[in-house]
Coordinates of C-alpha atoms (C1' of nucleotides) in Angstrom, one line a residue:
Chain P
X259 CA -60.8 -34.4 13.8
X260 CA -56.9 -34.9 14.3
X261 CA -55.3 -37.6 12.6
X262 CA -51.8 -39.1 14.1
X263 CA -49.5 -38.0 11.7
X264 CA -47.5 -40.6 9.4
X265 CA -44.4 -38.4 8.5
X266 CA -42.7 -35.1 9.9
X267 CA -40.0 -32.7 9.1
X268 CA -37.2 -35.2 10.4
X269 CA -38.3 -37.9 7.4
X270 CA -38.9 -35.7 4.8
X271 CA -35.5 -34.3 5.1
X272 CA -33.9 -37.4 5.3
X273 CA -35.8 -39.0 2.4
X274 CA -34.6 -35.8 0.4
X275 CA -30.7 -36.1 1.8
X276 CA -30.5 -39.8 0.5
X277 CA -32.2 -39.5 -2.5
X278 CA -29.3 -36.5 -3.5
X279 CA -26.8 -38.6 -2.3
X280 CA -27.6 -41.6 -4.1
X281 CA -28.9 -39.8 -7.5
X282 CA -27.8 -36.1 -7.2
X283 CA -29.7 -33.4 -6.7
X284 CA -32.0 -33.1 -9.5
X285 CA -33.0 -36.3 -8.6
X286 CA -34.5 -34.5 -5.1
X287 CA -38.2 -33.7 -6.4
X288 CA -41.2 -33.3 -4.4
X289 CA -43.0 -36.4 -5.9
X290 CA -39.7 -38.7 -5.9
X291 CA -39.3 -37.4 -2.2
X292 CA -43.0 -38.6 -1.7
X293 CA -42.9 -41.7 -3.0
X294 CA -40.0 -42.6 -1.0
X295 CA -42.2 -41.5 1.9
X296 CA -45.2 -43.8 0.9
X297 CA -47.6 -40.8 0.6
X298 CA -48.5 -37.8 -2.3
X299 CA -46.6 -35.4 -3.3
X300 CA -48.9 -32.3 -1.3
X301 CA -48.3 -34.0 1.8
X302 CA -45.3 -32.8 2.0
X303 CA -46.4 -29.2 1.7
X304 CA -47.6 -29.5 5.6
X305 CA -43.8 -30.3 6.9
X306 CA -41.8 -28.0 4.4
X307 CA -42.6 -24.4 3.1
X308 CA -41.9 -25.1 -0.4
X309 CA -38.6 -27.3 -2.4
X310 CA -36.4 -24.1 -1.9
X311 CA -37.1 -24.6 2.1
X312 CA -36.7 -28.6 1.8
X313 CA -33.1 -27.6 0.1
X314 CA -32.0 -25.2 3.2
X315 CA -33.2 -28.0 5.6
X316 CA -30.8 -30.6 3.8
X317 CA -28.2 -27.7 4.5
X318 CA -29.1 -27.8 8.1
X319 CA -28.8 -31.1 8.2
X320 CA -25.4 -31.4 7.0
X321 CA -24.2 -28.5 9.8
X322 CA -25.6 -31.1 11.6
X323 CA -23.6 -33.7 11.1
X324 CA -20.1 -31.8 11.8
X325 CA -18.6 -32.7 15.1
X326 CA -17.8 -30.7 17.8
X327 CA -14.7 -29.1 18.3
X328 CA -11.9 -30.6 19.6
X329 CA -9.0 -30.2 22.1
X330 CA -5.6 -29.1 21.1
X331 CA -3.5 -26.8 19.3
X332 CA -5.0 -24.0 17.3
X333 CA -3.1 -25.5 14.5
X334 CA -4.6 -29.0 15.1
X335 CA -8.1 -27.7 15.8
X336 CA -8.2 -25.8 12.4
X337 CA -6.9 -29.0 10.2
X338 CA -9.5 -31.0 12.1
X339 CA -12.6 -28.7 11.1
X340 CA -11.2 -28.4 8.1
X341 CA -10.9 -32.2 7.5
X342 CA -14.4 -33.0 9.2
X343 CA -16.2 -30.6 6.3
X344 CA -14.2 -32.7 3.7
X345 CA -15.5 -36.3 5.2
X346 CA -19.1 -34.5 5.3
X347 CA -18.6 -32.8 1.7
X348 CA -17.7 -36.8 0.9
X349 CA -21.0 -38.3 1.9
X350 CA -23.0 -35.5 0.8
X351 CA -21.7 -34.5 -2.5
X352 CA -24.5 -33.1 -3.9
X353 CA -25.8 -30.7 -1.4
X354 CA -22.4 -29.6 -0.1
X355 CA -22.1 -26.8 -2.2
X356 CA -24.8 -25.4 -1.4
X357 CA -23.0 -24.0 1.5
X358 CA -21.2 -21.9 -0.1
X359 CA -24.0 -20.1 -1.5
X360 CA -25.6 -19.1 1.9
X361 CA -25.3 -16.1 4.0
X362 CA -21.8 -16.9 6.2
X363 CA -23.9 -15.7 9.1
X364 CA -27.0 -17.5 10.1
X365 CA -28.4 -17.9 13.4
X366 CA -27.4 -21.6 12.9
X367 CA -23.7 -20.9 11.8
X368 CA -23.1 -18.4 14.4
X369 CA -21.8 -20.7 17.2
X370 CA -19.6 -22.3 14.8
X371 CA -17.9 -19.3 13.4
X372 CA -17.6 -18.0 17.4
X373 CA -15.8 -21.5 17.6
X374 CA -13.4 -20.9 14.8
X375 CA -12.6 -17.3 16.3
X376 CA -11.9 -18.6 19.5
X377 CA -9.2 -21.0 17.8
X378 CA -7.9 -17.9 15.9
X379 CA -7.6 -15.4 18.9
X380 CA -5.9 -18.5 21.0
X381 CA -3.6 -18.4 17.8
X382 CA -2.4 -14.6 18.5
X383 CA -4.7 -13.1 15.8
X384 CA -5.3 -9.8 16.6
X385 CA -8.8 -8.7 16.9
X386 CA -9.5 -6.2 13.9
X387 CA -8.4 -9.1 11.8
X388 CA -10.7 -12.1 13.3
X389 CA -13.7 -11.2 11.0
X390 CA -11.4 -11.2 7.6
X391 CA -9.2 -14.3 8.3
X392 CA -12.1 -16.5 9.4
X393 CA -13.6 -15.4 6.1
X394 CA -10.4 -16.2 4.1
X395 CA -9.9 -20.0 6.0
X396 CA -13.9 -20.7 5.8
X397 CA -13.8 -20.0 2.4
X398 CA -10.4 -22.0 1.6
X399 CA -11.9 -25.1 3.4
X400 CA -15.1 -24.8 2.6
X401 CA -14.4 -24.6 -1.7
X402 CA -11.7 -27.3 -1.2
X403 CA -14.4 -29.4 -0.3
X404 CA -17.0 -28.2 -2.5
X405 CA -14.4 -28.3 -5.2
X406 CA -13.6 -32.2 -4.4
X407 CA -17.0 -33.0 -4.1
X408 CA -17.8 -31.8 -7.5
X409 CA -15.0 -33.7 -8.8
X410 CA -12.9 -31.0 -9.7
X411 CA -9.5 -32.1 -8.6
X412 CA -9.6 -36.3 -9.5
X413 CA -6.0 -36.4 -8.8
X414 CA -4.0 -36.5 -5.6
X415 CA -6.4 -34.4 -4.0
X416 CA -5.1 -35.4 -0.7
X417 CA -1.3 -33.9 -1.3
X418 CA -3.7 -30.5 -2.3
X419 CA -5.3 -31.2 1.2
X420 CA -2.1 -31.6 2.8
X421 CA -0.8 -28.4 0.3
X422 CA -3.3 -26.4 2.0
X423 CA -3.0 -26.7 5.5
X424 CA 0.4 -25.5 5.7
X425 CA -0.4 -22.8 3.3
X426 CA -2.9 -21.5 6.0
X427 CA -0.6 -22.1 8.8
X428 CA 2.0 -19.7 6.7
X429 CA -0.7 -17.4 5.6
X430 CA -1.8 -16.6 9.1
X431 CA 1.7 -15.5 10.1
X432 CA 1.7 -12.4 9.3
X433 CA -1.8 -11.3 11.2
X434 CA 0.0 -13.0 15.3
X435 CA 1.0 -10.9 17.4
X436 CA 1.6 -13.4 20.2
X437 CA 2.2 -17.2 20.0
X438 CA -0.8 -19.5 21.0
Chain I
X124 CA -34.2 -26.7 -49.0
X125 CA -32.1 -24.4 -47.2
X126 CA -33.2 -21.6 -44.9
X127 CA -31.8 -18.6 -43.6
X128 CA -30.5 -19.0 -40.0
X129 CA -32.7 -16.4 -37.5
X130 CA -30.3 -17.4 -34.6
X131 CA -26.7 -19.0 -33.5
X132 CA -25.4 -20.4 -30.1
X133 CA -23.7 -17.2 -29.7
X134 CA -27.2 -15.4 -29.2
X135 CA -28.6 -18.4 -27.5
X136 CA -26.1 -18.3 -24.7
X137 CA -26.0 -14.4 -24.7
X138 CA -30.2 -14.5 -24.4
X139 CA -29.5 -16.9 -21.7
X140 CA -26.9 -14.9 -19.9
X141 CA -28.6 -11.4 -19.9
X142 CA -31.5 -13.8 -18.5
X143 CA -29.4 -14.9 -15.7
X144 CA -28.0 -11.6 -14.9
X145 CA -31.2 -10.1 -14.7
X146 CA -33.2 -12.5 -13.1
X147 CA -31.2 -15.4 -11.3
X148 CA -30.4 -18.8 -12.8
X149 CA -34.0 -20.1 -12.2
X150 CA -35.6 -17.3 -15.1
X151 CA -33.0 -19.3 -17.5
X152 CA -35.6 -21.6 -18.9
X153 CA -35.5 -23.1 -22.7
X154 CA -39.1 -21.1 -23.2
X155 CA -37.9 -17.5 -21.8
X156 CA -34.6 -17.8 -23.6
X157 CA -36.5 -18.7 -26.8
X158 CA -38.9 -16.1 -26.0
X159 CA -36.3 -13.3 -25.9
X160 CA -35.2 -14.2 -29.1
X161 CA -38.4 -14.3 -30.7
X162 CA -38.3 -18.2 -31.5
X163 CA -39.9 -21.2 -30.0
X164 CA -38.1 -23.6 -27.4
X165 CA -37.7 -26.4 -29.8
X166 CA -35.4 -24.1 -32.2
X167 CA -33.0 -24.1 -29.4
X168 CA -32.2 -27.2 -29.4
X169 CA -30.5 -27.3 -32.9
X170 CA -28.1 -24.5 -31.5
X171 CA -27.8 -26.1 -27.7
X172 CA -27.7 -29.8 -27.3
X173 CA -29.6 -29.5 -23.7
X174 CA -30.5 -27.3 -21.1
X175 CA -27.3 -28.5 -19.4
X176 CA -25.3 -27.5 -22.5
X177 CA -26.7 -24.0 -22.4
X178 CA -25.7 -23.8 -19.1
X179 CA -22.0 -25.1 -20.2
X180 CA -22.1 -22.7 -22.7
X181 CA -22.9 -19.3 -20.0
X182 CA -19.8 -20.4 -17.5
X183 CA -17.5 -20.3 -20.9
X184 CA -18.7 -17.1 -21.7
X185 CA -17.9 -16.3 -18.4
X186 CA -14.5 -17.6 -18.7
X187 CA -13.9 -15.5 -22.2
X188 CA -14.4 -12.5 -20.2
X189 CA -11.7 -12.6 -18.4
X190 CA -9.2 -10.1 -19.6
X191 CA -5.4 -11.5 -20.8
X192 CA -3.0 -11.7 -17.7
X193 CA -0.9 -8.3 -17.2
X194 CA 2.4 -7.5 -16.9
X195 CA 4.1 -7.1 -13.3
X196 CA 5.4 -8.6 -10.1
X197 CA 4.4 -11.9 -9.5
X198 CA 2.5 -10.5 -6.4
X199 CA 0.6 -7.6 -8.4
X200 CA -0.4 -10.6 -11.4
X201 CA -1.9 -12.5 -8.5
X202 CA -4.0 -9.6 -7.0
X203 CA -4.8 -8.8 -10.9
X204 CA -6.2 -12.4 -11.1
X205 CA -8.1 -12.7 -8.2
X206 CA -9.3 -9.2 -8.9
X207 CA -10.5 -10.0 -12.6
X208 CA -12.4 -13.0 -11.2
X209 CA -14.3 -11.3 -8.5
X210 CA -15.3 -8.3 -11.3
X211 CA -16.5 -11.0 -13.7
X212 CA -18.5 -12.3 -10.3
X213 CA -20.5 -9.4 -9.5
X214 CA -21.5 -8.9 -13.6
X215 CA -22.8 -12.6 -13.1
X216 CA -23.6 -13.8 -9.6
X217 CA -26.1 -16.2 -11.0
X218 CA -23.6 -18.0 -13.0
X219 CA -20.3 -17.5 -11.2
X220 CA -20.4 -20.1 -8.4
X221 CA -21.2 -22.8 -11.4
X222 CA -17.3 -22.5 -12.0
X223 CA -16.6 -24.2 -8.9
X224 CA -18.7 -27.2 -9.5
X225 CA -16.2 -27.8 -12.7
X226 CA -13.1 -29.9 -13.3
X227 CA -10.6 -27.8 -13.0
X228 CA -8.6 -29.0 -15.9
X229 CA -10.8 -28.5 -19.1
X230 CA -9.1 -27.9 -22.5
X231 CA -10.4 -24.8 -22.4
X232 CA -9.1 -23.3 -18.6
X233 CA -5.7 -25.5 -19.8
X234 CA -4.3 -22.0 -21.0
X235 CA -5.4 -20.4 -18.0
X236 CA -3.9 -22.6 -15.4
X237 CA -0.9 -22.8 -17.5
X238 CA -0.5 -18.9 -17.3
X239 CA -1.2 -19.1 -13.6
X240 CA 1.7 -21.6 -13.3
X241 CA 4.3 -19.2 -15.2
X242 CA 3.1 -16.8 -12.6
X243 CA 4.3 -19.1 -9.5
X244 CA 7.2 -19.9 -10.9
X245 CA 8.6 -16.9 -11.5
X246 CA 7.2 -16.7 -7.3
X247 CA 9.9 -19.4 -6.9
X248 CA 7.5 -21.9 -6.5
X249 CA 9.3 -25.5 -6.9
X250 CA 7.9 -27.4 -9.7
X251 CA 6.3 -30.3 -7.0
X252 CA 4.3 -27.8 -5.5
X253 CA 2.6 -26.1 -8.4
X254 CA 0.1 -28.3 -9.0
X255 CA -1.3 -28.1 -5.6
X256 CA -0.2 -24.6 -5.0
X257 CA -2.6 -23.2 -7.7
X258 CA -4.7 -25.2 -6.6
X259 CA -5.1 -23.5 -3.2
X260 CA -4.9 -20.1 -4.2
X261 CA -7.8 -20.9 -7.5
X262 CA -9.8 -22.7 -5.3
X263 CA -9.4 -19.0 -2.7
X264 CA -9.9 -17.4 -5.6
X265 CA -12.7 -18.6 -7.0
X266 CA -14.4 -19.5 -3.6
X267 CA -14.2 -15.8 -3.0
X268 CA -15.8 -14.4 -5.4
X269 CA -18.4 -17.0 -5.4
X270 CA -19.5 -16.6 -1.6
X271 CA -19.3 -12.5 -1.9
X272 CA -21.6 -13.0 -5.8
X273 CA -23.9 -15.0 -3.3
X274 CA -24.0 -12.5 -0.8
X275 CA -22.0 -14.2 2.0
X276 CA -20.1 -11.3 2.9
X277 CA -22.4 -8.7 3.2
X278 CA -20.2 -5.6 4.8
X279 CA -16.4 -5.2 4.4
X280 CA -15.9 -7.4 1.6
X281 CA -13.1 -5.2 0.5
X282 CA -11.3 -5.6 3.5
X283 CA -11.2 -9.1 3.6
X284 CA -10.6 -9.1 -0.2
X285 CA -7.1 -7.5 1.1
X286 CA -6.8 -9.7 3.8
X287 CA -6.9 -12.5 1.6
X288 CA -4.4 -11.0 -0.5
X289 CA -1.8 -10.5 2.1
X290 CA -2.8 -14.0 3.5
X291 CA -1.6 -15.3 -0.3
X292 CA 1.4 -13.7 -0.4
X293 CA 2.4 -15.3 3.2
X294 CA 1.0 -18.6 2.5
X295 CA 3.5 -18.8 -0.8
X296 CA 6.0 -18.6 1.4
X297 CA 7.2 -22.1 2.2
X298 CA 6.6 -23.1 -1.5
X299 CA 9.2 -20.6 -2.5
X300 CA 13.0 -21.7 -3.1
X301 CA 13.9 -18.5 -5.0
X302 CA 12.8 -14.9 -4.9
X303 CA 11.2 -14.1 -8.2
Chain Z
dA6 C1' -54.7 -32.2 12.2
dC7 C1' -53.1 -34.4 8.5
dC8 C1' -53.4 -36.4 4.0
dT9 C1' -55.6 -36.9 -0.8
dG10 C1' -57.7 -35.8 -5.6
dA11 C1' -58.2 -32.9 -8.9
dA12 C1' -56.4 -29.1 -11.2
dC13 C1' -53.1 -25.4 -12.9
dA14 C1' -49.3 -23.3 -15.1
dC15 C1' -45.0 -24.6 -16.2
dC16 C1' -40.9 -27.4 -17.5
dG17 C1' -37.4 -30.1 -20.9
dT18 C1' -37.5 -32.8 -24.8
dT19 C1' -39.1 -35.8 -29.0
dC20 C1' -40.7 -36.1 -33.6
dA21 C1' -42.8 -35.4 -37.7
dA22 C1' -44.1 -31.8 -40.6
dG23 C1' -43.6 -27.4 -43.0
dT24 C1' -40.7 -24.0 -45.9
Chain Y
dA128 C1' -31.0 -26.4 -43.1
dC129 C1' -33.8 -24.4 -39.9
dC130 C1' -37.9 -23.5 -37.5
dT131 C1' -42.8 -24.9 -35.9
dG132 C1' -47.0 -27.6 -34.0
dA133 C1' -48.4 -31.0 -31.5
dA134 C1' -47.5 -34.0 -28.0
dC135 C1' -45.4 -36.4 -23.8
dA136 C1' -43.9 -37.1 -19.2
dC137 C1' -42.7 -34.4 -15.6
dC138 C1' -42.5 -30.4 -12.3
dG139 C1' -43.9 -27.3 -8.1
dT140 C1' -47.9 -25.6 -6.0
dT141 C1' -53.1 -24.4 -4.9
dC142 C1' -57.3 -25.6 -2.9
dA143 C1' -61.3 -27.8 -1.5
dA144 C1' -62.5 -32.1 0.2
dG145 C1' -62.2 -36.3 3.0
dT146 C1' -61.2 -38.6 7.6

DNA sequence: ACCTGAACACCGTTCAAGT
DNA sequence: ACCTGAACACCGTTCAAGT
């Protein structure tokens, strides 16, 4: 005897994504994400495998919301992603760092790292190196933003921001073999 | 009518941290800590002010871990750093990646960041840089060991621990006025 | 097919009471 | 001073039942 169905995955996550951006995410429970919805708590059950998959879907979401790529220079594309994870980390504070407690590798992720690579080779880095520096710049922009999320630098985090990018530019030097 | 204490915060946090290392944050729970003590949960509370405080309390011990800075080139002290942190990382994945979500200035780190600063000048590092200079290379730092703790880099860690390394020691480069 | 009611084992935390 | 017993409001999750 089918029913038409009053919520799906789509709302559920979104109900949990602005109830941790508005309280934090303790404040993402199964019965306050519930409520919000209008319906019980075990409803919920039929749209998300448990809280711990709700989470990862909140995770997804914010992927999500990153824009594509860009044109122009290696240089410009790299400061770009970098500064589109900060404006996301800003409007999700809660759940961003998350990301840096997943696998760097998921089926979801993979098309953005091949993006980032693709920047990297058209920079000059050689091939044996692609793996490690994405790794090393990920990780730099991703905890930047994590880190200012979390509140952990509440001064002039945008000189650090600045501090940073031509930090990587430099760091990358020594791994070009041609100029891009 | 006074009693004989049975327990301190020092074996609270230490119950809590074996508890973590063993069996991920989740198992650290007021009733299995005081369980491994042989005490019930409310006795806790006179020793840890909350469940957050307890949690406090493991990334300190975390932090007290970390051995005194060495002697040597401004380069090797780096590496010994970043090294040190990423050790203390694998003893503790559970708790490790809570450092990130901290301000980075508490009274306690003070001494720490201080000694990093020493560090970068004697790097050459000009005094309006260091602030955000050690704030790049922590936040690398720290990110690192976080993600690999979390299982982000699942093959050839150690190689990209050396390629960040090398990255580090380019990136300083247009921070630095002096050799050091 | 989809949601609910009732139930379970657990959680953090309080407070008054015991020694 | 320090720990306990009893209690509270909440949690995630299950299962059978309703429509």
């Amino acid at each position: 005897m089918p029913r038409p169905p009053t919520i799906d995955r789509e709302v559920v996550l979104a109900a949990g994504l602005a109830l941790a951006d508005k309280r934090g995410l303790e404040a993402v429970t199964m019965q306050a994400v519930a409520s919000k919805l209008g319906v019980t708590p075990m409803a919920l059950y039929r749209h998300v495998a448990s809280k711990a998959d709700l989470l990862d879907g909140l995770v997804e979401k914010l992927l999500d919301e990153l824009p594509a790529a860009r044109a122009g220079s290696w240089d410009a594309q790299l400061v770009a992603t970098a500064n589109a994870l900060r404006m996301t980390a800003r409007r999700h504070p809660a759940v961003f760092p998350l990301l840096l407690l997943r696998p760097a590798i998921t089926a979801s992720s993979r098309a953005r790292v091949d993006r980032i690579y693709a920047v990297l080779r058209s920079a000059g880095i050689a091939e044996q190196h692609l793996q490690h520096v994405e790794r090393v710049i990920s990780t730099l922009a991703l905890g930047f933003a994590a880190g200012e999320a979390s509140g952990r630098f509440p001064k002039h985090a945008d000189i650090t921001f600045r501090t940073m990018t031509q930090f990587v530019i430099a760091g990358l030097a020594p791994f070009r073999s041609q100029t891009g």
